[in-house]
Short mmCIF file of C-alpha atoms and ligand atoms in Angstrom, two decimals:
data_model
loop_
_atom_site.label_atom_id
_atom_site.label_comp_id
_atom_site.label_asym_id
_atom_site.label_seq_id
_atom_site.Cartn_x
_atom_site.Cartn_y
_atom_site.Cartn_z
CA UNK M 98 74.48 103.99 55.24
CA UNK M 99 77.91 105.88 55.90
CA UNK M 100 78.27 107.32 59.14
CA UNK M 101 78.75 111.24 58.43
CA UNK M 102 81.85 111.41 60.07
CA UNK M 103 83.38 108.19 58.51
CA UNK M 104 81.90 110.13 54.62
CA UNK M 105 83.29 113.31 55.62
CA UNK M 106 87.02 111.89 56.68
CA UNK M 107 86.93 110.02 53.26
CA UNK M 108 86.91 113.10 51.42
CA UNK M 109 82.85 112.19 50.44
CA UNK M 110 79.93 114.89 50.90
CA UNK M 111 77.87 113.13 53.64
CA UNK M 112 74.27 113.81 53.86
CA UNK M 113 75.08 116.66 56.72
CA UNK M 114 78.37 118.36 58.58
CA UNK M 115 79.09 116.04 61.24
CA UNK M 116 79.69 117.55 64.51
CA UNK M 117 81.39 116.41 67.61
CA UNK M 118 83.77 119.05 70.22
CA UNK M 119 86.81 118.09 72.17
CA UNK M 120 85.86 117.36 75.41
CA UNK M 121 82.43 117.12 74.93
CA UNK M 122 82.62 114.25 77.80
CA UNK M 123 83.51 116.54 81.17
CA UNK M 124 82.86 118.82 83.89
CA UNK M 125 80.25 120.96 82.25
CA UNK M 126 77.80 118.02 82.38
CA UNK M 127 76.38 117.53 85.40
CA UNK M 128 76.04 113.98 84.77
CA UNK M 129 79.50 114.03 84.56
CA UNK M 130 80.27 116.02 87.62
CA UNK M 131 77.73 113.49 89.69
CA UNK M 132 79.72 110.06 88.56
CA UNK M 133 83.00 112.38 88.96
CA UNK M 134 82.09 113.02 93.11
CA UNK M 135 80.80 109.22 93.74
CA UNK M 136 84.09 108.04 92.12
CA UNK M 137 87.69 107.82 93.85
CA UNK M 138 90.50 110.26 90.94
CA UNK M 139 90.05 111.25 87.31
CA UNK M 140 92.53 108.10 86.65
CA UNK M 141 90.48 105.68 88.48
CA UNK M 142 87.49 107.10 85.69
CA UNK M 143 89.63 106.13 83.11
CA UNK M 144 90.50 102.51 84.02
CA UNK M 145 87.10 101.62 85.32
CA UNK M 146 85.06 100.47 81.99
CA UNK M 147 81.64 100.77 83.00
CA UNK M 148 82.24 104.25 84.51
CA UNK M 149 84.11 105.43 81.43
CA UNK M 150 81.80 103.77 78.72
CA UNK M 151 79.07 105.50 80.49
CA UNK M 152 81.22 109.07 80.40
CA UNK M 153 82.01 108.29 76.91
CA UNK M 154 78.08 108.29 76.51
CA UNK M 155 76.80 111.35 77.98
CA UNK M 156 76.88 113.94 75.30
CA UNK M 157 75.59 111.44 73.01
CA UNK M 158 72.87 110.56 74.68
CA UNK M 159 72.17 114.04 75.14
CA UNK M 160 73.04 115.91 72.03
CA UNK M 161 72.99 113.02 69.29
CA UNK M 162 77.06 113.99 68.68
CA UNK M 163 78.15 112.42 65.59
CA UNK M 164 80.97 110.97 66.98
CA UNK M 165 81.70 109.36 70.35
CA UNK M 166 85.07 109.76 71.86
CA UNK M 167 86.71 107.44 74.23
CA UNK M 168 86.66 108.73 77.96
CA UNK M 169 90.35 108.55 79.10
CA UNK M 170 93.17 111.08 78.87
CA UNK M 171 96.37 111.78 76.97
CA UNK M 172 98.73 110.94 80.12
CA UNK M 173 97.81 107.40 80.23
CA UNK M 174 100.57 106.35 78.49
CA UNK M 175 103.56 107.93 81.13
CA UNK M 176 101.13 105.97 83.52
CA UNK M 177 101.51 102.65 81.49
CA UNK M 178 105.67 103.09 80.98
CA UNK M 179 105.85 103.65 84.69
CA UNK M 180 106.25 107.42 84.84
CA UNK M 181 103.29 107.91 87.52
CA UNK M 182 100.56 110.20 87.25
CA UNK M 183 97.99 111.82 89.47
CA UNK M 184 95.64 114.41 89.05
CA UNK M 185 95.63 116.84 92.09
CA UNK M 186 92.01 118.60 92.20
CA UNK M 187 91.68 121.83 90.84
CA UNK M 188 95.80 121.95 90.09
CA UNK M 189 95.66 119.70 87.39
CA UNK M 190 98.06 116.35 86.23
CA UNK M 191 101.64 115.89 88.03
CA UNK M 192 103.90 113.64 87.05
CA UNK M 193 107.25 112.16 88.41
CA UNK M 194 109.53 113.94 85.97
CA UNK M 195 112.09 112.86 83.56
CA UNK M 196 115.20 114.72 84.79
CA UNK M 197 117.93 112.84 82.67
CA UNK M 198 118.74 109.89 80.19
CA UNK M 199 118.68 107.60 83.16
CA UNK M 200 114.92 108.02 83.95
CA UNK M 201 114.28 107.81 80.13
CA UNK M 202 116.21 104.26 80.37
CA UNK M 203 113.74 103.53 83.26
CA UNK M 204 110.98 103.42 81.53
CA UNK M 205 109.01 100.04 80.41
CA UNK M 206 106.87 100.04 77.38
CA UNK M 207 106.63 96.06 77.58
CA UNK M 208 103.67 96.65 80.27
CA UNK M 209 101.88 99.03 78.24
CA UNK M 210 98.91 97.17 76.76
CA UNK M 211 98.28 95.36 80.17
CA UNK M 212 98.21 98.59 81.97
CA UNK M 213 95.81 99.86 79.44
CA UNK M 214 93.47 96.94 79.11
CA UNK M 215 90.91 98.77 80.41
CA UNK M 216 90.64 101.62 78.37
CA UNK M 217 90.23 98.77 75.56
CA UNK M 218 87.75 97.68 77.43
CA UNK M 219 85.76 101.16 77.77
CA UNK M 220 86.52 100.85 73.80
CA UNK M 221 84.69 97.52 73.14
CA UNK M 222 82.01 98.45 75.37
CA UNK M 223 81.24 101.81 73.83
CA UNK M 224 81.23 100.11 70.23
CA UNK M 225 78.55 97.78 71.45
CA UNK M 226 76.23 100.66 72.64
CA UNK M 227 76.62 103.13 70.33
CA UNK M 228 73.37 104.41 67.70
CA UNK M 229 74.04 103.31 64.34
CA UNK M 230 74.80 106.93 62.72
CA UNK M 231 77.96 108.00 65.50
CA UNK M 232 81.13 106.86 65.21
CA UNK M 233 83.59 105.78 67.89
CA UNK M 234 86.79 108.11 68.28
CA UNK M 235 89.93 106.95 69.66
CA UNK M 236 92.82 109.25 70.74
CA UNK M 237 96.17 109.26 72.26
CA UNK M 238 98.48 112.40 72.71
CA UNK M 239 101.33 112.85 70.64
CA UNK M 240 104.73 112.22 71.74
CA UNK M 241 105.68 116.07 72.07
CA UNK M 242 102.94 116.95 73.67
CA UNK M 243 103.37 113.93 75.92
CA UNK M 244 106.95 114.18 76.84
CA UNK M 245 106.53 118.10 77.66
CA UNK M 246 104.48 116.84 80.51
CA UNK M 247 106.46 113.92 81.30
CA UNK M 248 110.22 116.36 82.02
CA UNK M 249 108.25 119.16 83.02
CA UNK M 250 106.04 117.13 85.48
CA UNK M 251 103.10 119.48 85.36
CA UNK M 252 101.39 121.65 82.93
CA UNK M 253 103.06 124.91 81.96
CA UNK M 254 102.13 127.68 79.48
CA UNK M 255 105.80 127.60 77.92
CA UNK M 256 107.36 124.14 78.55
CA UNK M 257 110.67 125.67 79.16
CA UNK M 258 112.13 123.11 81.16
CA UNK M 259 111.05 120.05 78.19
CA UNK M 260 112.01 122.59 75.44
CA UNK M 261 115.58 123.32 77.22
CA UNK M 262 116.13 119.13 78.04
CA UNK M 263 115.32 118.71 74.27
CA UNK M 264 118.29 120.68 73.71
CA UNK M 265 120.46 119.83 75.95
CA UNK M 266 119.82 116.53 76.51
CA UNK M 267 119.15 115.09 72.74
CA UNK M 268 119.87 112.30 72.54
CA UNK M 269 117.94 110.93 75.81
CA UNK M 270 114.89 113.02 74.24
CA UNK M 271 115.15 111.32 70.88
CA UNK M 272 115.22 107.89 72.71
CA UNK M 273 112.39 109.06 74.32
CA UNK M 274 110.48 110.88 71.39
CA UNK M 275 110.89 107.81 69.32
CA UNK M 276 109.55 105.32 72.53
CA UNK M 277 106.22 107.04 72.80
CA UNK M 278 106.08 107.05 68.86
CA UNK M 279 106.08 103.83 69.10
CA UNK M 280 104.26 103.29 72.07
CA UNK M 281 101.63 105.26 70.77
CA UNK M 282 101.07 103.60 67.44
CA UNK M 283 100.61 100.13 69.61
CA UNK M 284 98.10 101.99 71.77
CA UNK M 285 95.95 103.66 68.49
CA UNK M 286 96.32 100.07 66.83
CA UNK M 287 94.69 98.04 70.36
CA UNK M 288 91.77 100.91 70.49
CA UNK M 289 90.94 100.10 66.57
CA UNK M 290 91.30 96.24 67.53
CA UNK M 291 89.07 96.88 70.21
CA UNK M 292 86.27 98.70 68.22
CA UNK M 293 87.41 102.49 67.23
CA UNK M 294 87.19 103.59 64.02
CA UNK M 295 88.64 106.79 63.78
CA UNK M 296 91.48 107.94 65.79
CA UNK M 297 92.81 111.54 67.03
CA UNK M 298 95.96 112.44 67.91
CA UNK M 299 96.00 115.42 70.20
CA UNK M 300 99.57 117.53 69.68
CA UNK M 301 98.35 120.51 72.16
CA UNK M 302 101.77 122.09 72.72
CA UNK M 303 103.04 121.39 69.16
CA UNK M 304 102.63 125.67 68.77
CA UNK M 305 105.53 126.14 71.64
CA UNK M 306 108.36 124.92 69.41
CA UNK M 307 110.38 126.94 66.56
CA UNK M 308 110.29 125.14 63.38
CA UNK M 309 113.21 122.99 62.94
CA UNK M 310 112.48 121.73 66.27
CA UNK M 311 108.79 121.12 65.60
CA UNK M 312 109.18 119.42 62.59
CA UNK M 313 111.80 116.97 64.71
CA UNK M 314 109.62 116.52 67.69
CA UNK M 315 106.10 116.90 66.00
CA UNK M 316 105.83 116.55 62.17
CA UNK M 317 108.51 113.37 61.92
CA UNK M 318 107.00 111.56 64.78
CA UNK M 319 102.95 112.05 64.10
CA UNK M 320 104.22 111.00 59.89
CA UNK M 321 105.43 107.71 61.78
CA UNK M 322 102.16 107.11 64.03
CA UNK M 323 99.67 107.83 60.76
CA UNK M 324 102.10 105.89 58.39
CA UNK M 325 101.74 102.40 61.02
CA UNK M 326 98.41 102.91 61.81
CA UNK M 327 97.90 103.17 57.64
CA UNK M 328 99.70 100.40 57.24
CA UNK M 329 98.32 98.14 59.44
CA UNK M 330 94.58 99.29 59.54
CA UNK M 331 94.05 101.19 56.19
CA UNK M 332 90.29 101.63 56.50
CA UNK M 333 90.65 103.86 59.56
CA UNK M 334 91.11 107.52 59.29
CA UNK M 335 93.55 109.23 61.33
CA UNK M 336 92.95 113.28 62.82
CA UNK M 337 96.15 115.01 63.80
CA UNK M 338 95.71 118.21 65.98
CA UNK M 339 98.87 120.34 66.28
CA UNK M 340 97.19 123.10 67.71
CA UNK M 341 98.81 126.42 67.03
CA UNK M 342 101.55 125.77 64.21
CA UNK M 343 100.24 128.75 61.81
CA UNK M 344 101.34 128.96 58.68
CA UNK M 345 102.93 125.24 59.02
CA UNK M 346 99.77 123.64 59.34
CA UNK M 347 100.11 123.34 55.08
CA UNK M 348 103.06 121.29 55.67
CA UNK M 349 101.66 119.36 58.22
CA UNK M 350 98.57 118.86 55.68
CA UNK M 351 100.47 117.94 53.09
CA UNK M 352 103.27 115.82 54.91
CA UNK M 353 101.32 113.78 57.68
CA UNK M 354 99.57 111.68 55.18
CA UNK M 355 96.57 112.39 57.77
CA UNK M 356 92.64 112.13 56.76
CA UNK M 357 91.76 114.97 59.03
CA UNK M 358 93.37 118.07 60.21
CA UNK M 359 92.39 119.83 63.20
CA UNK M 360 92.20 123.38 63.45
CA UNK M 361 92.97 125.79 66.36
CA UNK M 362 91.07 128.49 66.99
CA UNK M 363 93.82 131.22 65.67
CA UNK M 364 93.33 129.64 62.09
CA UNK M 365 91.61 131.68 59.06
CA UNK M 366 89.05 129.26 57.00
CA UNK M 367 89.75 131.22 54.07
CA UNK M 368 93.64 130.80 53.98
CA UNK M 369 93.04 126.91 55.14
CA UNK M 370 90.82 126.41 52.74
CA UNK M 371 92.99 127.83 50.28
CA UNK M 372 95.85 126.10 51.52
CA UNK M 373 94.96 122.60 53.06
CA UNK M 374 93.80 120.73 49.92
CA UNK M 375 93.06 117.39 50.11
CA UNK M 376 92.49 116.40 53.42
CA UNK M 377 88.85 116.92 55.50
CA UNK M 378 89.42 119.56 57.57
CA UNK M 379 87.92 119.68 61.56
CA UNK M 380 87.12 122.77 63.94
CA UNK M 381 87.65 125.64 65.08
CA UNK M 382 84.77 127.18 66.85
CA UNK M 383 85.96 129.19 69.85
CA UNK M 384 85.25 127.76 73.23
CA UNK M 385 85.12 131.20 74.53
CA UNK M 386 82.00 131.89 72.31
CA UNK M 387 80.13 129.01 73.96
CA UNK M 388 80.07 131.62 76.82
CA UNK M 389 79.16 134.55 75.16
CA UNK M 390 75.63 135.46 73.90
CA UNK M 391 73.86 133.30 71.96
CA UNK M 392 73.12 134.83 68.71
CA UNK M 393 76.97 136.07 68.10
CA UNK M 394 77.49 132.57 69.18
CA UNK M 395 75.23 130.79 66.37
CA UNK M 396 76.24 134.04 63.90
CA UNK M 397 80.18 132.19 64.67
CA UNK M 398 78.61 128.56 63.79
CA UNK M 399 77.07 129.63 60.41
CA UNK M 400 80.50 131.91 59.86
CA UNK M 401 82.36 128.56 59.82
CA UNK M 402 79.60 126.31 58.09
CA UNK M 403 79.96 128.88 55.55
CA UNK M 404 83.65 129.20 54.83
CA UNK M 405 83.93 125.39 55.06
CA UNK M 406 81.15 125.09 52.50
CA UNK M 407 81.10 122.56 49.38
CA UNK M 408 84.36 120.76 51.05
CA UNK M 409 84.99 117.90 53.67
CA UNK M 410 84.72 118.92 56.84
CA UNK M 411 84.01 118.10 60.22
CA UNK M 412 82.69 120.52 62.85
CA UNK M 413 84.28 120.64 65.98
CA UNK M 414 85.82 123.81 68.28
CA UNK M 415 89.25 125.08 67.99
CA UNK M 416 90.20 123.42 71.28
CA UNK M 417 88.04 121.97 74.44
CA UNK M 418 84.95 122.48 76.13
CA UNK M 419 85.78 124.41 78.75
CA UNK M 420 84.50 123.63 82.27
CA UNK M 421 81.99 126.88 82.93
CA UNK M 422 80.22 125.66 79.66
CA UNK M 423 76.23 126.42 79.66
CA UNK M 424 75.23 122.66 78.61
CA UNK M 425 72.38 124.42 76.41
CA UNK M 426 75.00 126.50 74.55
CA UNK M 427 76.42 123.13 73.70
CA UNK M 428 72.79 121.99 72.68
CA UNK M 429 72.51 125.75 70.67
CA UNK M 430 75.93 124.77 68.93
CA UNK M 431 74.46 121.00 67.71
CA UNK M 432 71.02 122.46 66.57
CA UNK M 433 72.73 125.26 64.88
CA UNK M 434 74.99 122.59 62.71
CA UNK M 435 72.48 121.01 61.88
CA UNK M 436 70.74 123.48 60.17
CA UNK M 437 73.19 124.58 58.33
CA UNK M 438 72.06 124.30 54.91
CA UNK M 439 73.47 121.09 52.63
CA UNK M 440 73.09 122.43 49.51
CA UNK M 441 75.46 125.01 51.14
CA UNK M 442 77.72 121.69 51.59
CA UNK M 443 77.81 120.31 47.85
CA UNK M 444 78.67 124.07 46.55
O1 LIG R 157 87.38 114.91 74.69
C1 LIG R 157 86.84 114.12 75.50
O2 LIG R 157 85.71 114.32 75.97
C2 LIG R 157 87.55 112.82 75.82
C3 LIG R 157 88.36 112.81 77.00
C4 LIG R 157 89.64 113.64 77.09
C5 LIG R 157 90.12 114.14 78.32
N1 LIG R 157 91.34 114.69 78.13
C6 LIG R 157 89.40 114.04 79.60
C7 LIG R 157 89.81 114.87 80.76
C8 LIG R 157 90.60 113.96 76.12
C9 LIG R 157 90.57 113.71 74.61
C10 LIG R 157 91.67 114.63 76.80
C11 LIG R 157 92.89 115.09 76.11
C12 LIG R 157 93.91 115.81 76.87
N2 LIG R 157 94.29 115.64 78.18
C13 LIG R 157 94.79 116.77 76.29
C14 LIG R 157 94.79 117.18 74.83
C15 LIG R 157 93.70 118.12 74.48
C16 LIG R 157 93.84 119.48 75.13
O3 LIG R 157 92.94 119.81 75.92
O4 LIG R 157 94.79 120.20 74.83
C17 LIG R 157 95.65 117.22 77.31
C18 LIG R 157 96.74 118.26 77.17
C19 LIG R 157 95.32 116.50 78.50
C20 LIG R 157 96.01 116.55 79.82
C21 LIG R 157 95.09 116.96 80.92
N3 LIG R 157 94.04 116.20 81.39
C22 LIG R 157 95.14 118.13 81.70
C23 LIG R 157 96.16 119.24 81.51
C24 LIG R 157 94.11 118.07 82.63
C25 LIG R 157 93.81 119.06 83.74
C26 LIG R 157 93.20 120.30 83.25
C27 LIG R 157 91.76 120.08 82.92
O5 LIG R 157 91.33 120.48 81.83
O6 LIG R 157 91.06 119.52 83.78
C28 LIG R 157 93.39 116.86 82.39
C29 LIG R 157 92.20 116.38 83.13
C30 LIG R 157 91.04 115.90 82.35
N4 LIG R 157 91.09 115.18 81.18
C31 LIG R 157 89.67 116.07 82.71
C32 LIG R 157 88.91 115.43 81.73
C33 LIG R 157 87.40 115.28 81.68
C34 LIG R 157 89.16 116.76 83.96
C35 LIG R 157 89.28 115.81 85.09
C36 LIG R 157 88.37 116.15 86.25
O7 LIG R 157 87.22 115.68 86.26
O8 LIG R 157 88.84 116.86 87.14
#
């Protein structure tokens, strides 16, 4: 029997909506938060298998998730070129930042996959434990998304300083851009050696660029990561997520050559559904709801279930889990997906 997920992604009408959320693995489980305190950083997490395999776990075990994504994080690969990373509690990831062409010329992708051979590891572990209907995720962030943390060396809500080196500085950011394409294809392509069978691509900050640039630093280089992953693995689906590009999500539909299309949480079902033919589309529950009262909460998941009705889709939010999440909304969520009615689905 098809896994949901795998039915839904291939454009089929599986025998229910498959449902995972981003960042379903994290602080809101307190099985999380326990292996979290007995552990040394967030990176050491991510390049210890058994730890992260076990992470990767949790809201299976716990909710029955149709899908199971890999425990690690986007900035994994500046750690494996050699920009380093660290994750200062409660301030979030800093990074040495790229200041100029020279620092782009620094960096090494020819150490990548041993730097990551552990998060391949998680990968082959977590295929060997997983129940027979959930499938195994993979995910890397895409190479905007990526290098706005890697010049700005920190999170920001505007990514001047990467938007303004982009500009002034473009030839160094191409060379850069078109490294971590790269890079990133050979990571997505060692997670599906090593037992994934869908991969994500997480473009958070794609919605912080004006359009020719977007399409130059977003559509072009996710096009190249889905068309070498299709070439080389054709059975696996690929999900691109370039949270908050609008209206241009229909180009990004109809130009990524993508299985799956993540939705933000700003997006209207009817217009998508309208205007994303031909491609399964995922989301875009709020994660705010999940803190709000429960019956406007499941009144939101039957909303969605019902404008997504009779088409491929996967159900997911419109961006992470966040941290103050009641676990038992998350349960509420699951249970409420689940009943959504599948005659609803083959409308
Ligand atoms: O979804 C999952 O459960 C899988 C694991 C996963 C993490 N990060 C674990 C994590 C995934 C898919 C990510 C993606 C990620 N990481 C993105 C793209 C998605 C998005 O949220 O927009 C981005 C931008 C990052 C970078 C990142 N990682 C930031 C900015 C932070 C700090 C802020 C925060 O939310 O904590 C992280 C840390 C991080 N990544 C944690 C987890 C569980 C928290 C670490 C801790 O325990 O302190």
């Amino acid at each position: 029997l098809t896994k949901p997920l795998l039915a839904a992604l291939r454009g089929e009408t599986p025998a229910r909506i498959p449902v995972w959320l981003m960042r379903q693995a994290g602080r809101y489980l307190p099985e999380y938060r326990a292996l979290r305190a007995s552990s040394g950083g967030f990176l050491d997490l991510c390049y210890t298998p058994d730890l992260a395999a076990e992470i990767t776990l949790q809201p299976v075990r716990r909710y029955g998730m149709d899908a199971a994504i890999l425990f690690s994080d986007i900035l994994v690969v500046p750690d494996a070129l050699g920009c380093e990373v660290t994750f200062v509690e409660g301030l979030g990831p800093r990074l040495a930042p790229i200041g100029n062409a020279a620092a782009v010329g620094r960096l090494a992708p020819a150490g990548l996959h041993e730097r990551l051979a552990p998060v391949y590891e998680t990968v082959r572990r977590v295929a060997a434990s997983l129940p027979p209907q959930t499938a195994l995720i993979g995910f890397a962030g895409a190479p905007w998304t990526v290098a706005a943390y890697m010049v700005e060396g920190e999170g920001s809500k505007e990514f001047v300083q990467a938007r303004r080196f982009a500009r002034a500085e473009r030839g160094a950011f191409a060379r850069l851009i078109d490294l971590l394409t790269e890079a990133t294809a050979d990571y997505l392509l060692a997670q599906i050696h090593a037992g994934a069978e869908v991969v994500q691509l997480f473009d958070s900050w794609a919605g912080v660029l004006p359009e020719p640039e977007r399409e130059r630093w977003c559509l072009e280089p996710a096009r190249r990561i889905v068309a070498r992953v299709r070439a080389a693995r054709p059975e696996v689906p690929v999900i691109v997520f370039p949270r908050g590009v609008g209206a241009a999500y229909a180009r990004f539909a109809a130009l990524l050559g993508a299985q799956g299309i993540g939705l933000d949480t700003t997006v209207c079902l009817e217009w998508a559904r309208r205007e994303l033919a031909g491609v399964c589309l995922q989301g875009n529950l709020d994660p705010v709801a999940l803190l709000g009262p429960r019956d406007a909460l499941l009144a939101e998941v039957r909303r969605i279930g019902g404008a997504m009705a009779g088409r491929p889709f996967v159900f997911n939010l419109g961006h992470g889990v966040l941290p103050e999440t009641d676990p038992e909304a998350v349960a509420a969520v699951v249970e409420e997906v689940r009943a959504l009615p599948v005659e609803a689905m083959r409308r």
